[in-house]
CSV table of C-alpha atoms in Angstrom, one decimal:
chain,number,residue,atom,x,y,z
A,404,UNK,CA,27.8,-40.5,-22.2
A,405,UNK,CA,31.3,-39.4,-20.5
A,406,UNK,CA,34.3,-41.2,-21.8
A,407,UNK,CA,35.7,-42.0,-17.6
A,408,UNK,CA,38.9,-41.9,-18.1
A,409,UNK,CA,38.7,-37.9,-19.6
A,410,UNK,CA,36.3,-36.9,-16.6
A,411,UNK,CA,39.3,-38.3,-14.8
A,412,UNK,CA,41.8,-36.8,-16.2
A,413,UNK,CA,40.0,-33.4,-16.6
A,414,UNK,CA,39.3,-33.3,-13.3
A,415,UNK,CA,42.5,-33.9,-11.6
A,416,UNK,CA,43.5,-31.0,-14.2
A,417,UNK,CA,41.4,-28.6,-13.1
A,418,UNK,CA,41.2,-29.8,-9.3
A,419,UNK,CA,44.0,-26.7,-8.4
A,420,UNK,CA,41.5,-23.6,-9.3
A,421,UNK,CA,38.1,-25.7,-9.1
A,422,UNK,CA,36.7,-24.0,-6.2
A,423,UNK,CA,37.9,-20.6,-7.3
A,424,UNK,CA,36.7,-21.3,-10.6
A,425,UNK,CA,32.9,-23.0,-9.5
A,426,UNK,CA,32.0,-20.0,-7.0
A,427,UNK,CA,32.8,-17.4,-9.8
A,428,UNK,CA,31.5,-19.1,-12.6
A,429,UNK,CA,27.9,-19.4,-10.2
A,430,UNK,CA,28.4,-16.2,-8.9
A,431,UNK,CA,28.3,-18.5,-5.5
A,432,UNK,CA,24.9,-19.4,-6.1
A,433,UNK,CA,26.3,-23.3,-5.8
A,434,UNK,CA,26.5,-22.9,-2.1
A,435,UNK,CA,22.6,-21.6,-1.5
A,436,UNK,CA,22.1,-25.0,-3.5
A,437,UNK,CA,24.2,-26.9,-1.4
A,438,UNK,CA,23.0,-26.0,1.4
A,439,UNK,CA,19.6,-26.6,0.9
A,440,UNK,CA,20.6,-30.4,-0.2
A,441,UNK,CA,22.1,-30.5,3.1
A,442,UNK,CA,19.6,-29.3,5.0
A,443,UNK,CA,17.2,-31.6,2.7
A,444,UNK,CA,19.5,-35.0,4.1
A,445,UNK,CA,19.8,-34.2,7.3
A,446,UNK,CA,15.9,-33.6,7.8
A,447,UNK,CA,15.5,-37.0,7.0
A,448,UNK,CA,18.0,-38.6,8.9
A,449,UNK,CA,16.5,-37.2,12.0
A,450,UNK,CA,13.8,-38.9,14.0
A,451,UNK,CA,10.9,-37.3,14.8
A,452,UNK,CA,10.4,-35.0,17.2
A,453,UNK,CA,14.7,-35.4,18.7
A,454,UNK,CA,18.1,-34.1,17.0
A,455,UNK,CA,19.5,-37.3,16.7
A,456,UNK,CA,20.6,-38.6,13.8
A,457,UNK,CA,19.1,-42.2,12.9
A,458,UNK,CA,21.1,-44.9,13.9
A,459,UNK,CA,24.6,-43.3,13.8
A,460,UNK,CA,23.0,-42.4,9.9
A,461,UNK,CA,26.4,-43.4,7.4
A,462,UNK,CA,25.7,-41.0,4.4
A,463,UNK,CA,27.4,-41.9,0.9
A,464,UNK,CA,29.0,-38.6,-0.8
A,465,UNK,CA,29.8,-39.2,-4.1
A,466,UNK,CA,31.4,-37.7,-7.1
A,467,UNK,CA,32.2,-35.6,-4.0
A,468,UNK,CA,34.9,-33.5,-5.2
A,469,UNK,CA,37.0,-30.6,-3.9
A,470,UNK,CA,34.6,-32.3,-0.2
A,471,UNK,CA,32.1,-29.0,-0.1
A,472,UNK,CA,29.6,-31.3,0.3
A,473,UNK,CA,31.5,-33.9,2.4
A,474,UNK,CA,32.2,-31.1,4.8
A,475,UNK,CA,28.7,-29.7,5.0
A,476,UNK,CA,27.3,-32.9,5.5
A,477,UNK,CA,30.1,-33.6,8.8
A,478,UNK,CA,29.3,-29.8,10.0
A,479,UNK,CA,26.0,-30.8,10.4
A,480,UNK,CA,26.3,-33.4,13.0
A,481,UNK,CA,26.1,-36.9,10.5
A,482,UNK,CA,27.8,-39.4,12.4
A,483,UNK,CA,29.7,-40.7,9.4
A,484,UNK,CA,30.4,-39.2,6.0
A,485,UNK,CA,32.1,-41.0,3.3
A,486,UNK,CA,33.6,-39.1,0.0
A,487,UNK,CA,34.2,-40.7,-3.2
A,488,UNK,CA,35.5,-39.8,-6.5
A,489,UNK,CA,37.1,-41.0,-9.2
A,490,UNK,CA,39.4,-38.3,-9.7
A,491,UNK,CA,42.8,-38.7,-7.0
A,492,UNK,CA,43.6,-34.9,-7.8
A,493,UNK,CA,40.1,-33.6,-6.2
A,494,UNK,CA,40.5,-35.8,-3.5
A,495,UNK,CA,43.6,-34.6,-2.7
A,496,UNK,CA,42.1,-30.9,-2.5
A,497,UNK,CA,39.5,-32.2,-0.1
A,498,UNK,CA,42.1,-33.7,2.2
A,499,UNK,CA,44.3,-30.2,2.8
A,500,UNK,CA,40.7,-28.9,3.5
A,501,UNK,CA,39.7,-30.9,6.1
A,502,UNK,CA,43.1,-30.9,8.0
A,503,UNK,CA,42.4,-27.5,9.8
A,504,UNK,CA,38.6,-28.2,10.4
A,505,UNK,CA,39.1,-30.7,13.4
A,506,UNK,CA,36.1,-33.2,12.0
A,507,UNK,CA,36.9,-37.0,13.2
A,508,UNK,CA,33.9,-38.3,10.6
A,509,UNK,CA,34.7,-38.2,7.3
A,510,UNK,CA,36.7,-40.7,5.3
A,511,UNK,CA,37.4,-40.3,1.7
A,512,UNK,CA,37.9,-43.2,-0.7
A,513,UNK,CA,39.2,-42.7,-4.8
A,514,UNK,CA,36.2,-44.7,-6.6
A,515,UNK,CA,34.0,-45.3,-9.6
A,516,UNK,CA,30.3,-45.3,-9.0
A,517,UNK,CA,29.6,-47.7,-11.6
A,518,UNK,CA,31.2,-50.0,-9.5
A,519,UNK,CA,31.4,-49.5,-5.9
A,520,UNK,CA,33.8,-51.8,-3.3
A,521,UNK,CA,30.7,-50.9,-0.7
A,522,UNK,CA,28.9,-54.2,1.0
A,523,UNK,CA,24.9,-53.8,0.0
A,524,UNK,CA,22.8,-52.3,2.3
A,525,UNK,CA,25.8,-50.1,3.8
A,526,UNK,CA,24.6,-46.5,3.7
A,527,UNK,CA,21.5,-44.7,5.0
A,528,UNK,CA,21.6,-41.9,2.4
A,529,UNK,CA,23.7,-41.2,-0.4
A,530,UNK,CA,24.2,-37.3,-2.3
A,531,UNK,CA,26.0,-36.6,-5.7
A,532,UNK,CA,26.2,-32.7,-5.7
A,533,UNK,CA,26.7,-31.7,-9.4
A,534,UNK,CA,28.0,-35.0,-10.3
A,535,UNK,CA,25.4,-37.4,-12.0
A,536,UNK,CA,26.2,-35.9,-15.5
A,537,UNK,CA,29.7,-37.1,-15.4
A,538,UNK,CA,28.4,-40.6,-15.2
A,539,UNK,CA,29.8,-42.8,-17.9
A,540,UNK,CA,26.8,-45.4,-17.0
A,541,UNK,CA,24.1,-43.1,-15.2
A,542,UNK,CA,21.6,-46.2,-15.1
A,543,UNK,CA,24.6,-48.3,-13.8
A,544,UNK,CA,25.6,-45.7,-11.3
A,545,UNK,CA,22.3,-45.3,-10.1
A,546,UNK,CA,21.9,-49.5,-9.7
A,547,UNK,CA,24.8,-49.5,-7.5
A,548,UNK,CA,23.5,-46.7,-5.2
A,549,UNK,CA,20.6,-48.6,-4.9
A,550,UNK,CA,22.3,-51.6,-3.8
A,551,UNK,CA,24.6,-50.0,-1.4
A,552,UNK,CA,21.7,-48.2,0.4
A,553,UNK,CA,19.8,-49.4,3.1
A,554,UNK,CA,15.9,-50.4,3.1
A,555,UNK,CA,14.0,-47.4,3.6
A,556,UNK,CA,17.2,-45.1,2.4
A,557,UNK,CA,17.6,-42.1,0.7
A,558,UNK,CA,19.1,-40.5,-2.4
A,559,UNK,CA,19.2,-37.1,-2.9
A,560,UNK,CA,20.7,-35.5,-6.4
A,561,UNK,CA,21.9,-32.1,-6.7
A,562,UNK,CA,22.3,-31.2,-10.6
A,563,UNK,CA,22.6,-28.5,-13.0
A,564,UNK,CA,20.1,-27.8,-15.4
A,565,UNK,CA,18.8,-26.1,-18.2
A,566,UNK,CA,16.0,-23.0,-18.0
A,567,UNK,CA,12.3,-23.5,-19.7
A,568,UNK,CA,11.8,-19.8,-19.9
A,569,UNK,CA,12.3,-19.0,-23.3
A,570,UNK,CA,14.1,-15.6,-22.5
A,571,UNK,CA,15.9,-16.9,-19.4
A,572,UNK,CA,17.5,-19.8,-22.1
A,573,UNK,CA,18.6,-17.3,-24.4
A,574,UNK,CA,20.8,-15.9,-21.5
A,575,UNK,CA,21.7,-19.1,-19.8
A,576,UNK,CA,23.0,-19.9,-23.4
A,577,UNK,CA,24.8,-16.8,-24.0
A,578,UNK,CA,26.6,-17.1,-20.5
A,579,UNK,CA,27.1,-21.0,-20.2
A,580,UNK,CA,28.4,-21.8,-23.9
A,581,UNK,CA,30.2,-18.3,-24.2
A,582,UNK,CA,31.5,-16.7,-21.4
A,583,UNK,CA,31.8,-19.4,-19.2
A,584,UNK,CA,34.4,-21.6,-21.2
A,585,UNK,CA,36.1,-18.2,-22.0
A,586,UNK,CA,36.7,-17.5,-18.4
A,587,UNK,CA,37.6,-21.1,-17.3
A,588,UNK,CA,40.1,-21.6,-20.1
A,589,UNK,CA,41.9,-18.4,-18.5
A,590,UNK,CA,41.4,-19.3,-15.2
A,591,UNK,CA,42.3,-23.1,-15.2
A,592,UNK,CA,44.4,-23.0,-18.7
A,593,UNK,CA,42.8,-26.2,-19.1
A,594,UNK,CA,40.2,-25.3,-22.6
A,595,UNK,CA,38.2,-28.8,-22.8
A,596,UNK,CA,37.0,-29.0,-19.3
A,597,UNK,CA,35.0,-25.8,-19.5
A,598,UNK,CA,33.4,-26.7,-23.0
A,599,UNK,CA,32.7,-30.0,-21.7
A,600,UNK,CA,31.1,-28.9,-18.6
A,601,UNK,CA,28.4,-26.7,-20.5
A,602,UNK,CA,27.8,-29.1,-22.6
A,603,UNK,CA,27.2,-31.7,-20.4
A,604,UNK,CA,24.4,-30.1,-18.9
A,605,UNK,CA,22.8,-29.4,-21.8
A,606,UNK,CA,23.2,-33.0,-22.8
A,607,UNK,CA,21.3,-34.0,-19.6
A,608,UNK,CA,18.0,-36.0,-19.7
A,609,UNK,CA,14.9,-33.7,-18.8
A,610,UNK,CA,13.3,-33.6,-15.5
A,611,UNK,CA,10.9,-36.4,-16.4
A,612,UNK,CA,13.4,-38.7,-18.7
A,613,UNK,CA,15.8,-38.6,-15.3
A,614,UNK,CA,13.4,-39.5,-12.9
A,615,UNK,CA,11.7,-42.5,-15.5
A,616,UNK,CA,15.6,-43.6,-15.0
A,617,UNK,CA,15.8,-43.5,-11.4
A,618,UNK,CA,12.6,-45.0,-10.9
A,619,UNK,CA,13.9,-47.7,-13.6
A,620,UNK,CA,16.6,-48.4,-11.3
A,621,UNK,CA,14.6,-48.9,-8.3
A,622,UNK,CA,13.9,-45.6,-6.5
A,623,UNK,CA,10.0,-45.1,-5.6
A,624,UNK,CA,8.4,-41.7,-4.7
A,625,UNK,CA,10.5,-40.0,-7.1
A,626,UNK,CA,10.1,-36.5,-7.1
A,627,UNK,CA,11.8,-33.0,-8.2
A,628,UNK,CA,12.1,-29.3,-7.2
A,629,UNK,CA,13.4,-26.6,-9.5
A,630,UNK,CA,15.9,-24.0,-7.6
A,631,UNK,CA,16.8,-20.5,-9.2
A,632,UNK,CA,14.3,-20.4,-12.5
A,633,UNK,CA,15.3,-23.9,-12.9
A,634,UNK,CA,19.2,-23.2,-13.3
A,635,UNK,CA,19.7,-26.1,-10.9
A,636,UNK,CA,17.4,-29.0,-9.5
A,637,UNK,CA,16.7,-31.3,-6.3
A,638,UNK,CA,15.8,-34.7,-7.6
A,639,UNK,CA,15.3,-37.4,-4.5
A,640,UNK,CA,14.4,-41.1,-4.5
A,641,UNK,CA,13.9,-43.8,-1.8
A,642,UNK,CA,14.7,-47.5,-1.2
């Protein structure tokens, strides 16, 4: 379980070099991933047969960070996107971003999942890109996403995780535990953050174990879809 107040304060650390830092340390992998979740949303937000998004669709992003994800999602033509996060200094990042980009539909808002300011039934889909692990509560976090999403609504999780190929693990190991907090520490000059990161991945419920919680908190047709050998993973639920 992540202590809040240090994912806090790690992340408004590190929120200066974070992009630099996650594009090198995936070799930029993280933005195939992305855009796939993207792609993923928006395909369901979209009535059948037109290119309109349902109902002026209102998607949730949370634990959204330096606003990749925020971004993507407003590129691609969702009529509303709202960031959260609970740390100020990533937020911050995200603002600069968007101030060149000339997009009227996002709105950012410094917040803890576990407890959400949101009215129920507020959003038509909600995405945590890399995210859910830092969760203090993950079964809490995942009760108030439920709540704040409409009937019929959509949650799509975009997470790290950890290889089952036996000689792919070995590697992942080497590279995740080893070389990647070396090269963060240099990078950032921050050296928990990028111990903490690893191991929080590794520390993550399996596949089956995280979608028993989801489906615990309400989600039905749970499902999952291994990307890259299983380095990272698409896990959706619905309302």
């Amino acid at each position: 379980m992540a202590d809040k107040n240090f994912v806090r304060s790690m992340f408004n650390n590190i929120a200066p070099t974070y992009d630099k830092l996650n594009h090198i340390l995936s070799l930029n992998i993280d933005k195939i991933w992305r855009k796939k979740a993207v792609k993923r949303i928006c395909k369901e937000l979209r009535i059948s047969g037109t290119q309109d998004f349902r109902n002026h669709a209102h998607v949730l992003d949370v634990a959204c960070g330096t606003a990749d994800s925020t971004i993507a999602l407003a590129k691609a033509g969702i009529s509303c996107v709202t960031g959260i996060d609970i740390s100020e200094g990533m937020i911050k990042v995200g603002e600069e971003k968007i101030k060149s980009l000339n997009l009227d539909n996002i709105n950012f808002k410094v917040e803890e999942c576990e407890n959400l300011s949101f009215e129920d039934n507020s959003f038509d889909s909600a995405f945590i890109a890399f995210g859910i692990r830092n969760f203090e509560d993950k079964k809490k976090g995942l009760n108030e996403l439920r709540r704040v999403l409409k009937d019929n609504g959509h949650l799509l999780i975009l997470e790290l995780s950890v290889p089952q190929n036996k000689i792919l693990l070995s590697l992942y190991k080497l590279y995740f535990l080893n070389i990647l907090p070396f090269i963060g520490k240099k990078i950032s000059g921050d050296s928990k953050a990028y111990t903490y990161l690893p191991n929080s991945v590794m520390n993550f419920p399996k596949p089956k174990e995280f979608m028993a919680i989801m489906e615990e908190c309400g989600f039905k047709n749970v499902r999952q879809k291994a990307l890259t050998f299983g380095l990272c993973r698409i896990y959706e639920g619905y309302c």
